[in-house]
Structure formats: C-alpha cells, structure tokens
Amino acid sequence: MQTALLETRLGSLSPTARGKVRDIYSLNEEELLFVATDRISAFDHVLGSGIPDKGRILTQLSLFWFDFLKDTVRNHVLTADAAKFPSTLNPYLDQLEGRSMVVRRAQMFPVECVVRAYLSGSGWKDYQATGAVCGIALPAGLRESDRLPEPIFTPAAKINTGGHDENISFEDVITAVGADNARALRRLTLEIFEKASKHAESRGLILADTKFEFGTIDGEIILADEVLTPDSSRYWPADAYSPGGPQPSFDKQYVRDYLESIRWNKQAPAPSLPDEVVARTREKYLEAFRLITGRTGL
Ligand SMILES: CCOC(=O)Cn1cc(-c2ncnc(N)c2C#N)cn1
C-alpha cells in the first residue's frame, strides 16, 4: 500500500490556513500555494488514516472543472505545473507534484455558495424542521434524497472553527456582500451547477449538491477554492438512486460503513482504517476521476 501524505512540510513556510484536508501557504502578496493532502474526513472528523493519492486525484478533478467552466467563470489558478512553481519550492516538489496549485490571492466572499438539486444533509434537516431550506419554502411531503422541483441556492456562513457551516438566507447574503454581489453569486452558482450536473449525469453520476467559494480579483468575481470534488459535493451513483432515505456516498461509503461497524463513538479520537477500506476508497476516488474526466490516468 502506498503511503498517504497527511501533511506537507515546507521548511520555513507554514500554512496560513489549514482546513480538514487542505492547506494554504502564502507565497507573496499576490500568490498562494493551495495543497490537497491525502487526509480524509468523515462525520466532520479527520480520520487517523489517509487515502494515498486522494489529494492528487481531487486536485486534478478541480483542474478539470476549472477548465470545463472557463467560458462561464474565471478562476484563481495561475499554474498547477510544479515546474513553474517558485524556485523556493524546489526542495519540496516531491510532496507537491500533482496535488497543489499556485493561485492568485483573491478577496474572498464570506459565503459558502451551496446549491442543492436534492434534499440531503443539512438541507433535509432544515426541511424537516421548517418545511424550508435557507428560507426557501419547498413542497410538503418531500422525502429524504428526493429531487427538488429545481436546484436552489442555499448559502452558508463560513464557520472557521472547522465545524458545521450555518445555513443562512439570501437576505443574509445581501447583508454580507451587498445586493449586486449576492445576485451575482446566486446566478453564477446556479449556472455553474446546471452545466456540471448535466455533465455528471451524462457520466452516470447524480450531483446532488455542491459548494463553491468565490472571491474577487481586480473587481471581477472569480471561482476559487476546490471545485466539484467529492469533498465539496455529494455525488451519488445514478443506478443506485432510491429516494426515501440517505443515499450511498460515491466515495466515502466504505469509510462510513466501517466506522458504523466498529460503533465508533464520535467523541473518541478518530480511528485508523483497515488497509482494505483504504484501498477500496482509493479506488472509488480513481473511479470518480475516470468517470468525470473520461481520462484513465492521473
Ligand atoms: C485551507 C482551506 O482554505 C479554504 O478552505 C478556503 N480559503 C480560500 C482562501 C483564499 N484566499 C485568498 N485567495 C484565494 N484564491 C483563496 C482560495 N481558494 C482562503 N481560505
């Protein structure tokens, strides 16, 4: 079993932002280094084992989608070619190759731009409690994982503590970023989702929901962060779709089943995973990459 890269060690460079599975380093005034590790989180906990190549696979998926969407929205990527990285990173290219990109520093909007075409996760919880999601009333009688009449923009406030983001209303987005930006973020989010979900559907995948992060560079709204990866999206195998309950996660179902099989107490330290679960999960990430991009190799 290959070894998973759980964190990068870049000498004197220390991360300016560390997410559950990704780290951001400040290179200079204009540029950031965006690194995807092989860490995997489940039930909001980073697990004791990594998935070899996960970071590389998800980085290549984001790059595929940035290119797929380039006629719809500009993005923050400067280069993902390690040969073009600043020479100060030369000693670390073995850790960075294929799993990192140099991006333009943007003024990020403090809004997680979530879009949902199916009722799942926090959307399902909010619907059960109020009959609405982010203030958007939905038809009565919907079941968990039901397809919605149309995709809805269901933003969330960024909670930096790494906990659950809090669903907010469109009015809250207007308060946070102004009416023009709020409308632009909603329009872009829905437009990008429409194109991406059609592509996913053509590849046998349901894109149930996803989260985008936008910023501005020189006053223009750009798409940033990771894009349409299994970490930022719910992908379901279309041929197994069965509304009325939770759907199998395309990539994390083996992990979830294992954690449930050992009755993991979520207050306890996150367990490591058996080699078999790691290997099968790695295969699922590779399968998602092959299906979405149509490419066989990374
Ligand atoms: C460690 C994980 O970081 C995040 O999840 C979200 N995040 C994005 C930025 C950012 N900040 C300026 N410019 C950018 N281009 C980006 C991007 N992407 C900061 N945190």
PDB file of C-alpha atoms and ligand atoms in Angstrom:
ATOM      1  CA  MET A   1       0.000   0.000   0.000  1.00  0.00           C
ATOM      2  CA  GLN A   2       1.437   3.375  -0.983  1.00  0.00           C
ATOM      3  CA  THR A   3       1.909   5.817   1.858  1.00  0.00           C
ATOM      4  CA  ALA A   4      -0.554   8.674   2.200  1.00  0.00           C
ATOM      5  CA  LEU A   5       0.728  12.240   2.536  1.00  0.00           C
ATOM      6  CA  LEU A   6      -1.023  13.540   5.645  1.00  0.00           C
ATOM      7  CA  GLU A   7       0.706  16.877   5.799  1.00  0.00           C
ATOM      8  CA  THR A   8       3.253  18.827   3.854  1.00  0.00           C
ATOM      9  CA  ARG A   9       6.445  20.044   5.480  1.00  0.00           C
ATOM     10  CA  LEU A  10       7.706  23.024   3.515  1.00  0.00           C
ATOM     11  CA  GLY A  11      10.642  24.111   5.661  1.00  0.00           C
ATOM     12  CA  SER A  12      10.208  27.658   6.928  1.00  0.00           C
ATOM     13  CA  LEU A  13       6.859  28.046   5.089  1.00  0.00           C
ATOM     14  CA  SER A  14       3.946  27.472   7.445  1.00  0.00           C
ATOM     15  CA  PRO A  15       0.315  27.242   6.353  1.00  0.00           C
ATOM     16  CA  THR A  16      -1.673  30.474   6.518  1.00  0.00           C
ATOM     17  CA  ALA A  17      -4.870  28.411   6.535  1.00  0.00           C
ATOM     18  CA  ARG A  18      -5.289  24.750   7.326  1.00  0.00           C
ATOM     19  CA  GLY A  19      -8.545  23.022   6.517  1.00  0.00           C
ATOM     20  CA  LYS A  20      -9.530  19.462   7.409  1.00  0.00           C
ATOM     21  CA  VAL A  21      -7.829  18.085   4.314  1.00  0.00           C
ATOM     22  CA  ARG A  22      -6.239  21.085   2.551  1.00  0.00           C
ATOM     23  CA  ASP A  23      -3.534  23.589   3.465  1.00  0.00           C
ATOM     24  CA  ILE A  24      -2.916  27.078   2.051  1.00  0.00           C
ATOM     25  CA  TYR A  25       0.501  28.734   2.131  1.00  0.00           C
ATOM     26  CA  SER A  26       1.165  32.409   1.431  1.00  0.00           C
ATOM     27  CA  LEU A  27       3.935  32.743  -1.181  1.00  0.00           C
ATOM     28  CA  ASN A  28       3.851  36.514  -1.577  1.00  0.00           C
ATOM     29  CA  GLU A  29       1.454  39.470  -1.846  1.00  0.00           C
ATOM     30  CA  GLU A  30      -0.246  38.047  -4.928  1.00  0.00           C
ATOM     31  CA  GLU A  31       0.137  34.283  -4.754  1.00  0.00           C
ATOM     32  CA  LEU A  32      -0.917  31.396  -2.537  1.00  0.00           C
ATOM     33  CA  LEU A  33       0.040  27.728  -2.670  1.00  0.00           C
ATOM     34  CA  PHE A  34      -3.038  25.530  -2.386  1.00  0.00           C
ATOM     35  CA  VAL A  35      -2.212  21.952  -1.296  1.00  0.00           C
ATOM     36  CA  ALA A  36      -4.581  18.979  -1.110  1.00  0.00           C
ATOM     37  CA  THR A  37      -3.316  16.339   1.351  1.00  0.00           C
ATOM     38  CA  ASP A  38      -4.395  12.700   1.469  1.00  0.00           C
ATOM     39  CA  ARG A  39      -6.303  13.307   4.687  1.00  0.00           C
ATOM     40  CA  ILE A  40      -9.922  12.164   4.696  1.00  0.00           C
ATOM     41  CA  SER A  41     -12.688  13.355   6.955  1.00  0.00           C
ATOM     42  CA  ALA A  42     -15.941  11.618   7.800  1.00  0.00           C
ATOM     43  CA  PHE A  43     -18.733  12.770  10.103  1.00  0.00           C
ATOM     44  CA  ASP A  44     -16.735  16.040  10.428  1.00  0.00           C
ATOM     45  CA  HIS A  45     -13.661  14.301  11.858  1.00  0.00           C
ATOM     46  CA  VAL A  46     -10.293  13.852  10.157  1.00  0.00           C
ATOM     47  CA  LEU A  47      -9.507  10.139  10.350  1.00  0.00           C
ATOM     48  CA  GLY A  48      -6.304   8.507  11.519  1.00  0.00           C
ATOM     49  CA  SER A  49      -5.527   7.084   8.073  1.00  0.00           C
ATOM     50  CA  GLY A  50      -5.049   8.911   4.822  1.00  0.00           C
ATOM     51  CA  ILE A  51      -6.033   7.701   1.351  1.00  0.00           C
ATOM     52  CA  PRO A  52      -2.957   7.501  -0.929  1.00  0.00           C
ATOM     53  CA  ASP A  53      -3.310   9.806  -3.970  1.00  0.00           C
ATOM     54  CA  LYS A  54      -6.571  11.356  -2.716  1.00  0.00           C
ATOM     55  CA  GLY A  55      -5.048  14.858  -2.786  1.00  0.00           C
ATOM     56  CA  ARG A  56      -3.699  14.367  -6.307  1.00  0.00           C
ATOM     57  CA  ILE A  57      -6.993  12.958  -7.584  1.00  0.00           C
ATOM     58  CA  LEU A  58      -9.067  15.796  -6.115  1.00  0.00           C
ATOM     59  CA  THR A  59      -6.627  18.451  -7.352  1.00  0.00           C
ATOM     60  CA  GLN A  60      -6.830  17.017 -10.887  1.00  0.00           C
ATOM     61  CA  LEU A  61     -10.622  16.981 -10.588  1.00  0.00           C
ATOM     62  CA  SER A  62     -10.710  20.673  -9.591  1.00  0.00           C
ATOM     63  CA  LEU A  63      -8.420  21.485 -12.518  1.00  0.00           C
ATOM     64  CA  PHE A  64     -10.713  19.549 -14.885  1.00  0.00           C
ATOM     65  CA  TRP A  65     -13.741  21.518 -13.680  1.00  0.00           C
ATOM     66  CA  PHE A  66     -11.956  24.887 -13.759  1.00  0.00           C
ATOM     67  CA  ASP A  67     -11.187  24.198 -17.425  1.00  0.00           C
ATOM     68  CA  PHE A  68     -14.683  22.822 -18.114  1.00  0.00           C
ATOM     69  CA  LEU A  69     -16.162  26.058 -16.722  1.00  0.00           C
ATOM     70  CA  LYS A  70     -13.664  28.518 -18.152  1.00  0.00           C
ATOM     71  CA  ASP A  71     -16.224  30.043 -20.569  1.00  0.00           C
ATOM     72  CA  THR A  72     -18.658  30.573 -17.701  1.00  0.00           C
ATOM     73  CA  VAL A  73     -16.464  31.974 -14.939  1.00  0.00           C
ATOM     74  CA  ARG A  74     -12.811  32.908 -14.497  1.00  0.00           C
ATOM     75  CA  ASN A  75     -10.856  31.206 -11.715  1.00  0.00           C
ATOM     76  CA  HIS A  76      -7.933  31.778  -9.375  1.00  0.00           C
ATOM     77  CA  VAL A  77      -5.485  29.229 -10.799  1.00  0.00           C
ATOM     78  CA  LEU A  78      -2.124  30.516 -12.003  1.00  0.00           C
ATOM     79  CA  THR A  79      -0.412  27.160 -12.506  1.00  0.00           C
ATOM     80  CA  ALA A  80      -0.564  23.562 -11.345  1.00  0.00           C
ATOM     81  CA  ASP A  81       2.662  22.714 -13.171  1.00  0.00           C
ATOM     82  CA  ALA A  82       5.238  22.177 -10.426  1.00  0.00           C
ATOM     83  CA  ALA A  83       7.999  23.030 -12.929  1.00  0.00           C
ATOM     84  CA  LYS A  84       6.600  26.576 -12.926  1.00  0.00           C
ATOM     85  CA  PHE A  85       6.356  26.892  -9.144  1.00  0.00           C
ATOM     86  CA  PRO A  86       8.601  29.473  -7.436  1.00  0.00           C
ATOM     87  CA  SER A  87      12.121  28.003  -7.138  1.00  0.00           C
ATOM     88  CA  THR A  88      11.904  28.305  -3.342  1.00  0.00           C
ATOM     89  CA  LEU A  89       9.599  25.264  -3.508  1.00  0.00           C
ATOM     90  CA  ASN A  90      12.107  23.110  -5.430  1.00  0.00           C
ATOM     91  CA  PRO A  91      13.156  21.111  -2.330  1.00  0.00           C
ATOM     92  CA  TYR A  92       9.522  20.130  -1.759  1.00  0.00           C
ATOM     93  CA  LEU A  93       8.274  19.238  -5.243  1.00  0.00           C
ATOM     94  CA  ASP A  94       8.088  15.523  -4.375  1.00  0.00           C
ATOM     95  CA  GLN A  95       5.414  16.428  -1.791  1.00  0.00           C
ATOM     96  CA  LEU A  96       3.630  18.908  -4.070  1.00  0.00           C
ATOM     97  CA  GLU A  97       3.628  17.331  -7.538  1.00  0.00           C
ATOM     98  CA  GLY A  98       0.080  16.857  -8.813  1.00  0.00           C
ATOM     99  CA  ARG A  99      -1.621  17.822  -5.528  1.00  0.00           C
ATOM    100  CA  SER A 100      -1.037  21.570  -5.443  1.00  0.00           C
ATOM    101  CA  MET A 101      -1.551  24.726  -7.415  1.00  0.00           C
ATOM    102  CA  VAL A 102      -0.324  28.299  -7.248  1.00  0.00           C
ATOM    103  CA  VAL A 103      -3.384  30.549  -7.166  1.00  0.00           C
ATOM    104  CA  ARG A 104      -3.993  34.303  -7.285  1.00  0.00           C
ATOM    105  CA  ARG A 105      -4.787  35.787  -3.906  1.00  0.00           C
ATOM    106  CA  ALA A 106      -8.403  36.940  -4.053  1.00  0.00           C
ATOM    107  CA  GLN A 107     -10.683  38.925  -1.758  1.00  0.00           C
ATOM    108  CA  MET A 108     -12.879  36.016  -0.704  1.00  0.00           C
ATOM    109  CA  PHE A 109     -16.603  36.437  -0.079  1.00  0.00           C
ATOM    110  CA  PRO A 110     -17.512  35.202   3.435  1.00  0.00           C
ATOM    111  CA  VAL A 111     -20.194  32.947   1.969  1.00  0.00           C
ATOM    112  CA  GLU A 112     -20.253  29.223   1.150  1.00  0.00           C
ATOM    113  CA  CYS A 113     -22.256  29.177  -2.088  1.00  0.00           C
ATOM    114  CA  VAL A 114     -24.151  25.911  -1.723  1.00  0.00           C
ATOM    115  CA  VAL A 115     -26.571  24.668  -4.376  1.00  0.00           C
ATOM    116  CA  ARG A 116     -28.905  21.712  -3.932  1.00  0.00           C
ATOM    117  CA  ALA A 117     -30.867  19.729  -6.518  1.00  0.00           C
ATOM    118  CA  TYR A 118     -31.775  17.002  -3.996  1.00  0.00           C
ATOM    119  CA  LEU A 119     -32.859  17.094  -0.366  1.00  0.00           C
ATOM    120  CA  SER A 120     -29.996  15.791   1.778  1.00  0.00           C
ATOM    121  CA  GLY A 121     -27.739  16.576   4.752  1.00  0.00           C
ATOM    122  CA  SER A 122     -28.415  19.885   6.499  1.00  0.00           C
ATOM    123  CA  GLY A 123     -30.994  20.722   3.817  1.00  0.00           C
ATOM    124  CA  TRP A 124     -33.025  17.671   4.805  1.00  0.00           C
ATOM    125  CA  LYS A 125     -32.676  18.587   8.500  1.00  0.00           C
ATOM    126  CA  ASP A 126     -33.832  22.170   7.887  1.00  0.00           C
ATOM    127  CA  TYR A 127     -36.730  20.965   5.713  1.00  0.00           C
ATOM    128  CA  GLN A 128     -37.906  18.516   8.385  1.00  0.00           C
ATOM    129  CA  ALA A 129     -37.828  21.315  10.979  1.00  0.00           C
ATOM    130  CA  THR A 130     -39.322  24.169   8.927  1.00  0.00           C
ATOM    131  CA  GLY A 131     -40.540  22.957   5.526  1.00  0.00           C
ATOM    132  CA  ALA A 132     -37.908  25.257   4.025  1.00  0.00           C
ATOM    133  CA  VAL A 133     -34.166  25.494   3.389  1.00  0.00           C
ATOM    134  CA  CYS A 134     -32.416  28.853   3.838  1.00  0.00           C
ATOM    135  CA  GLY A 135     -35.842  30.487   3.845  1.00  0.00           C
ATOM    136  CA  ILE A 136     -36.876  28.863   0.566  1.00  0.00           C
ATOM    137  CA  ALA A 137     -40.228  27.115   1.105  1.00  0.00           C
ATOM    138  CA  LEU A 138     -40.430  23.669  -0.506  1.00  0.00           C
ATOM    139  CA  PRO A 139     -43.447  21.481  -1.375  1.00  0.00           C
ATOM    140  CA  ALA A 140     -44.856  19.464   1.532  1.00  0.00           C
ATOM    141  CA  GLY A 141     -44.281  15.732   1.733  1.00  0.00           C
ATOM    142  CA  LEU A 142     -40.783  15.536   0.311  1.00  0.00           C
ATOM    143  CA  ARG A 143     -38.710  12.501   1.367  1.00  0.00           C
ATOM    144  CA  GLU A 144     -35.006  12.441   2.161  1.00  0.00           C
ATOM    145  CA  SER A 145     -32.954  12.443  -1.073  1.00  0.00           C
ATOM    146  CA  ASP A 146     -35.971  13.483  -3.187  1.00  0.00           C
ATOM    147  CA  ARG A 147     -35.120  15.572  -6.239  1.00  0.00           C
ATOM    148  CA  LEU A 148     -36.214  19.187  -5.762  1.00  0.00           C
ATOM    149  CA  PRO A 149     -38.511  20.891  -8.295  1.00  0.00           C
ATOM    150  CA  GLU A 150     -35.442  22.890  -9.339  1.00  0.00           C
ATOM    151  CA  PRO A 151     -31.917  23.458  -7.947  1.00  0.00           C
ATOM    152  CA  ILE A 152     -31.905  26.006  -5.099  1.00  0.00           C
ATOM    153  CA  PHE A 153     -29.219  28.380  -3.835  1.00  0.00           C
ATOM    154  CA  THR A 154     -28.792  27.591  -0.113  1.00  0.00           C
ATOM    155  CA  PRO A 155     -25.852  29.634   1.179  1.00  0.00           C
ATOM    156  CA  ALA A 156     -23.989  29.083   4.428  1.00  0.00           C
ATOM    157  CA  ALA A 157     -21.855  31.308   6.629  1.00  0.00           C
ATOM    158  CA  LYS A 158     -18.209  30.270   6.821  1.00  0.00           C
ATOM    159  CA  ILE A 159     -17.518  28.961  10.302  1.00  0.00           C
ATOM    160  CA  ASN A 160     -13.713  28.992  10.607  1.00  0.00           C
ATOM    161  CA  THR A 161     -13.699  26.752  13.646  1.00  0.00           C
ATOM    162  CA  GLY A 162     -13.920  23.817  11.228  1.00  0.00           C
ATOM    163  CA  GLY A 163     -17.376  22.980  12.496  1.00  0.00           C
ATOM    164  CA  HIS A 164     -20.579  22.827  10.506  1.00  0.00           C
ATOM    165  CA  ASP A 165     -21.306  25.895   8.371  1.00  0.00           C
ATOM    166  CA  GLU A 166     -24.576  27.572   9.313  1.00  0.00           C
ATOM    167  CA  ASN A 167     -27.277  27.828   6.617  1.00  0.00           C
ATOM    168  CA  ILE A 168     -28.264  31.464   6.022  1.00  0.00           C
ATOM    169  CA  SER A 169     -30.921  33.250   3.962  1.00  0.00           C
ATOM    170  CA  PHE A 170     -30.421  35.185   0.729  1.00  0.00           C
ATOM    171  CA  GLU A 171     -31.177  38.341   2.763  1.00  0.00           C
ATOM    172  CA  ASP A 172     -28.213  37.464   4.996  1.00  0.00           C
ATOM    173  CA  VAL A 173     -26.018  37.183   1.883  1.00  0.00           C
ATOM    174  CA  ILE A 174     -27.187  40.636   0.755  1.00  0.00           C
ATOM    175  CA  THR A 175     -26.279  41.997   4.197  1.00  0.00           C
ATOM    176  CA  ALA A 176     -22.848  40.374   3.964  1.00  0.00           C
ATOM    177  CA  VAL A 177     -21.834  41.214   0.390  1.00  0.00           C
ATOM    178  CA  GLY A 178     -24.412  43.677  -0.980  1.00  0.00           C
ATOM    179  CA  ALA A 179     -27.369  43.087  -3.310  1.00  0.00           C
ATOM    180  CA  ASP A 180     -25.474  43.142  -6.616  1.00  0.00           C
ATOM    181  CA  ASN A 181     -22.821  40.663  -5.425  1.00  0.00           C
ATOM    182  CA  ALA A 182     -25.466  38.461  -3.774  1.00  0.00           C
ATOM    183  CA  ARG A 183     -27.422  38.238  -7.017  1.00  0.00           C
ATOM    184  CA  ALA A 184     -24.236  37.582  -8.999  1.00  0.00           C
ATOM    185  CA  LEU A 185     -23.137  34.817  -6.624  1.00  0.00           C
ATOM    186  CA  ARG A 186     -26.559  33.158  -6.811  1.00  0.00           C
ATOM    187  CA  ARG A 187     -26.698  33.408 -10.617  1.00  0.00           C
ATOM    188  CA  LEU A 188     -23.159  32.063 -11.075  1.00  0.00           C
ATOM    189  CA  THR A 189     -23.704  29.258  -8.549  1.00  0.00           C
ATOM    190  CA  LEU A 190     -26.876  28.047 -10.324  1.00  0.00           C
ATOM    191  CA  GLU A 191     -25.390  28.461 -13.818  1.00  0.00           C
ATOM    192  CA  ILE A 192     -22.235  26.505 -12.966  1.00  0.00           C
ATOM    193  CA  PHE A 193     -24.283  23.821 -11.223  1.00  0.00           C
ATOM    194  CA  GLU A 194     -26.537  23.393 -14.271  1.00  0.00           C
ATOM    195  CA  LYS A 195     -23.574  22.724 -16.545  1.00  0.00           C
ATOM    196  CA  ALA A 196     -21.749  20.477 -14.057  1.00  0.00           C
ATOM    197  CA  SER A 197     -24.782  18.378 -13.108  1.00  0.00           C
ATOM    198  CA  LYS A 198     -25.606  17.758 -16.780  1.00  0.00           C
ATOM    199  CA  HIS A 199     -22.047  16.546 -17.344  1.00  0.00           C
ATOM    200  CA  ALA A 200     -22.143  14.363 -14.234  1.00  0.00           C
ATOM    201  CA  GLU A 201     -25.484  12.899 -15.329  1.00  0.00           C
ATOM    202  CA  SER A 202     -24.005  12.030 -18.738  1.00  0.00           C
ATOM    203  CA  ARG A 203     -21.351  10.084 -16.832  1.00  0.00           C
ATOM    204  CA  GLY A 204     -23.825   8.117 -14.667  1.00  0.00           C
ATOM    205  CA  LEU A 205     -23.482  10.287 -11.582  1.00  0.00           C
ATOM    206  CA  ILE A 206     -26.058  12.357  -9.717  1.00  0.00           C
ATOM    207  CA  LEU A 207     -24.560  15.640  -8.500  1.00  0.00           C
ATOM    208  CA  ALA A 208     -26.936  16.098  -5.575  1.00  0.00           C
ATOM    209  CA  ASP A 209     -25.374  19.264  -4.184  1.00  0.00           C
ATOM    210  CA  THR A 210     -22.093  21.159  -4.086  1.00  0.00           C
ATOM    211  CA  LYS A 211     -20.354  24.159  -2.508  1.00  0.00           C
ATOM    212  CA  PHE A 212     -18.478  26.893  -4.332  1.00  0.00           C
ATOM    213  CA  GLU A 213     -16.306  29.667  -2.918  1.00  0.00           C
ATOM    214  CA  PHE A 214     -15.932  32.886  -4.868  1.00  0.00           C
ATOM    215  CA  GLY A 215     -13.713  35.912  -4.485  1.00  0.00           C
ATOM    216  CA  THR A 216     -12.805  38.996  -6.456  1.00  0.00           C
ATOM    217  CA  ILE A 217      -9.592  39.757  -8.289  1.00  0.00           C
ATOM    218  CA  ASP A 218      -9.286  43.288  -9.737  1.00  0.00           C
ATOM    219  CA  GLY A 219     -13.015  43.739  -9.045  1.00  0.00           C
ATOM    220  CA  GLU A 220     -14.057  40.656 -11.062  1.00  0.00           C
ATOM    221  CA  ILE A 221     -15.822  37.711  -9.406  1.00  0.00           C
ATOM    222  CA  ILE A 222     -13.749  34.522  -9.778  1.00  0.00           C
ATOM    223  CA  LEU A 223     -14.257  30.923  -8.811  1.00  0.00           C
ATOM    224  CA  ALA A 224     -11.773  29.812  -6.131  1.00  0.00           C
ATOM    225  CA  ASP A 225     -11.152  27.027  -3.609  1.00  0.00           C
ATOM    226  CA  GLU A 226     -11.738  23.419  -4.793  1.00  0.00           C
ATOM    227  CA  VAL A 227     -14.470  22.818  -7.345  1.00  0.00           C
ATOM    228  CA  LEU A 228     -16.948  19.962  -7.686  1.00  0.00           C
ATOM    229  CA  THR A 229     -14.774  17.426  -5.900  1.00  0.00           C
ATOM    230  CA  PRO A 230     -16.271  14.568  -3.859  1.00  0.00           C
ATOM    231  CA  ASP A 231     -15.143  16.526  -0.768  1.00  0.00           C
ATOM    232  CA  SER A 232     -17.139  19.630  -1.726  1.00  0.00           C
ATOM    233  CA  SER A 233     -20.054  17.797  -3.370  1.00  0.00           C
ATOM    234  CA  ARG A 234     -22.441  14.902  -2.940  1.00  0.00           C
ATOM    235  CA  TYR A 235     -22.049  12.519  -5.847  1.00  0.00           C
ATOM    236  CA  TRP A 236     -24.406   9.527  -5.963  1.00  0.00           C
ATOM    237  CA  PRO A 237     -24.248   6.603  -8.395  1.00  0.00           C
ATOM    238  CA  ALA A 238     -27.333   7.210 -10.586  1.00  0.00           C
ATOM    239  CA  ASP A 239     -28.099   3.494 -10.983  1.00  0.00           C
ATOM    240  CA  ALA A 240     -28.414   3.087  -7.196  1.00  0.00           C
ATOM    241  CA  TYR A 241     -30.628   6.158  -6.602  1.00  0.00           C
ATOM    242  CA  SER A 242     -33.510   5.343  -4.260  1.00  0.00           C
ATOM    243  CA  PRO A 243     -35.212   8.325  -2.538  1.00  0.00           C
ATOM    244  CA  GLY A 244     -36.795   7.947   0.892  1.00  0.00           C
ATOM    245  CA  GLY A 245     -33.541   7.724   2.857  1.00  0.00           C
ATOM    246  CA  PRO A 246     -29.814   8.544   2.746  1.00  0.00           C
ATOM    247  CA  GLN A 247     -28.010   7.577  -0.474  1.00  0.00           C
ATOM    248  CA  PRO A 248     -24.701   5.715  -0.651  1.00  0.00           C
ATOM    249  CA  SER A 249     -21.831   8.211  -0.847  1.00  0.00           C
ATOM    250  CA  PHE A 250     -19.907   7.630  -4.062  1.00  0.00           C
ATOM    251  CA  ASP A 251     -16.545   7.948  -2.336  1.00  0.00           C
ATOM    252  CA  LYS A 252     -16.972   7.605   1.430  1.00  0.00           C
ATOM    253  CA  GLN A 253     -19.469   4.763   1.832  1.00  0.00           C
ATOM    254  CA  TYR A 254     -16.808   2.147   2.690  1.00  0.00           C
ATOM    255  CA  VAL A 255     -15.413   4.512   5.334  1.00  0.00           C
ATOM    256  CA  ARG A 256     -18.855   5.263   6.781  1.00  0.00           C
ATOM    257  CA  ASP A 257     -19.833   1.578   6.850  1.00  0.00           C
ATOM    258  CA  TYR A 258     -16.570   0.686   8.611  1.00  0.00           C
ATOM    259  CA  LEU A 259     -16.974   3.439  11.219  1.00  0.00           C
ATOM    260  CA  GLU A 260     -20.525   2.255  11.887  1.00  0.00           C
ATOM    261  CA  SER A 261     -19.404  -1.387  12.060  1.00  0.00           C
ATOM    262  CA  ILE A 262     -16.992  -0.563  14.905  1.00  0.00           C
ATOM    263  CA  ARG A 263     -19.639   1.608  16.580  1.00  0.00           C
ATOM    264  CA  TRP A 264     -17.132   4.493  16.664  1.00  0.00           C
ATOM    265  CA  ASN A 265     -18.063   6.969  19.375  1.00  0.00           C
ATOM    266  CA  LYS A 266     -17.629  10.309  17.601  1.00  0.00           C
ATOM    267  CA  GLN A 267     -16.321  11.915  20.771  1.00  0.00           C
ATOM    268  CA  ALA A 268     -13.448   9.436  20.773  1.00  0.00           C
ATOM    269  CA  PRO A 269     -10.282  10.041  18.734  1.00  0.00           C
ATOM    270  CA  ALA A 270     -10.855   9.280  15.062  1.00  0.00           C
ATOM    271  CA  PRO A 271      -9.799   5.697  14.309  1.00  0.00           C
ATOM    272  CA  SER A 272      -7.441   4.493  11.625  1.00  0.00           C
ATOM    273  CA  LEU A 273      -8.850   2.473   8.725  1.00  0.00           C
ATOM    274  CA  PRO A 274      -8.103  -1.130   7.712  1.00  0.00           C
ATOM    275  CA  ASP A 275      -5.933  -1.445   4.572  1.00  0.00           C
ATOM    276  CA  GLU A 276      -8.900  -2.942   2.694  1.00  0.00           C
ATOM    277  CA  VAL A 277     -11.083   0.118   3.400  1.00  0.00           C
ATOM    278  CA  VAL A 278      -8.225   2.448   2.405  1.00  0.00           C
ATOM    279  CA  ALA A 279      -7.610   0.544  -0.839  1.00  0.00           C
ATOM    280  CA  ARG A 280     -11.291   0.400  -1.818  1.00  0.00           C
ATOM    281  CA  THR A 281     -11.775   4.088  -1.014  1.00  0.00           C
ATOM    282  CA  ARG A 282      -8.761   4.993  -3.142  1.00  0.00           C
ATOM    283  CA  GLU A 283     -10.317   3.004  -5.981  1.00  0.00           C
ATOM    284  CA  LYS A 284     -13.567   4.978  -5.616  1.00  0.00           C
ATOM    285  CA  TYR A 285     -11.705   8.282  -5.932  1.00  0.00           C
ATOM    286  CA  LEU A 286      -9.966   6.958  -9.037  1.00  0.00           C
ATOM    287  CA  GLU A 287     -13.325   5.789 -10.406  1.00  0.00           C
ATOM    288  CA  ALA A 288     -14.848   9.238  -9.807  1.00  0.00           C
ATOM    289  CA  PHE A 289     -11.896  10.804 -11.621  1.00  0.00           C
ATOM    290  CA  ARG A 290     -12.204   8.419 -14.589  1.00  0.00           C
ATOM    291  CA  LEU A 291     -15.977   8.855 -14.849  1.00  0.00           C
ATOM    292  CA  ILE A 292     -15.965  12.653 -14.581  1.00  0.00           C
ATOM    293  CA  THR A 293     -12.916  13.396 -16.723  1.00  0.00           C
ATOM    294  CA  GLY A 294     -13.056  10.458 -19.139  1.00  0.00           C
ATOM    295  CA  ARG A 295      -9.328  10.004 -18.511  1.00  0.00           C
ATOM    296  CA  THR A 296      -7.793   6.753 -17.285  1.00  0.00           C
ATOM    297  CA  GLY A 297      -4.573   8.042 -15.711  1.00  0.00           C
ATOM    298  CA  LEU A 298      -3.934  10.885 -13.296  1.00  0.00           C
TER     299      LEU A 298
HETATM  300  C1  LIG B   1      -7.285  25.631   3.782  1.00  0.00           C
HETATM  301  C2  LIG B   1      -8.556  25.664   3.123  1.00  0.00           C
HETATM  302  O1  LIG B   1      -8.947  27.002   2.725  1.00  0.00           O
HETATM  303  C3  LIG B   1     -10.219  27.157   2.402  1.00  0.00           C
HETATM  304  O2  LIG B   1     -10.911  26.211   2.528  1.00  0.00           O
HETATM  305  C4  LIG B   1     -10.858  28.394   1.931  1.00  0.00           C
HETATM  306  N1  LIG B   1      -9.931  29.512   1.614  1.00  0.00           N
HETATM  307  C5  LIG B   1      -9.700  30.022   0.380  1.00  0.00           C
HETATM  308  C6  LIG B   1      -8.829  31.089   0.536  1.00  0.00           C
HETATM  309  C7  LIG B   1      -8.300  32.010  -0.488  1.00  0.00           C
HETATM  310  N2  LIG B   1      -7.874  33.221  -0.074  1.00  0.00           N
HETATM  311  C8  LIG B   1      -7.398  34.105  -0.964  1.00  0.00           C
HETATM  312  N3  LIG B   1      -7.295  33.841  -2.274  1.00  0.00           N
HETATM  313  C9  LIG B   1      -7.691  32.636  -2.750  1.00  0.00           C
HETATM  314  N4  LIG B   1      -7.552  32.367  -4.095  1.00  0.00           N
HETATM  315  C10 LIG B   1      -8.217  31.667  -1.861  1.00  0.00           C
HETATM  316  C11 LIG B   1      -8.666  30.423  -2.356  1.00  0.00           C
HETATM  317  N5  LIG B   1      -9.039  29.408  -2.745  1.00  0.00           N
HETATM  318  C12 LIG B   1      -8.580  31.183   1.903  1.00  0.00           C
HETATM  319  N6  LIG B   1      -9.246  30.186   2.536  1.00  0.00           N
END
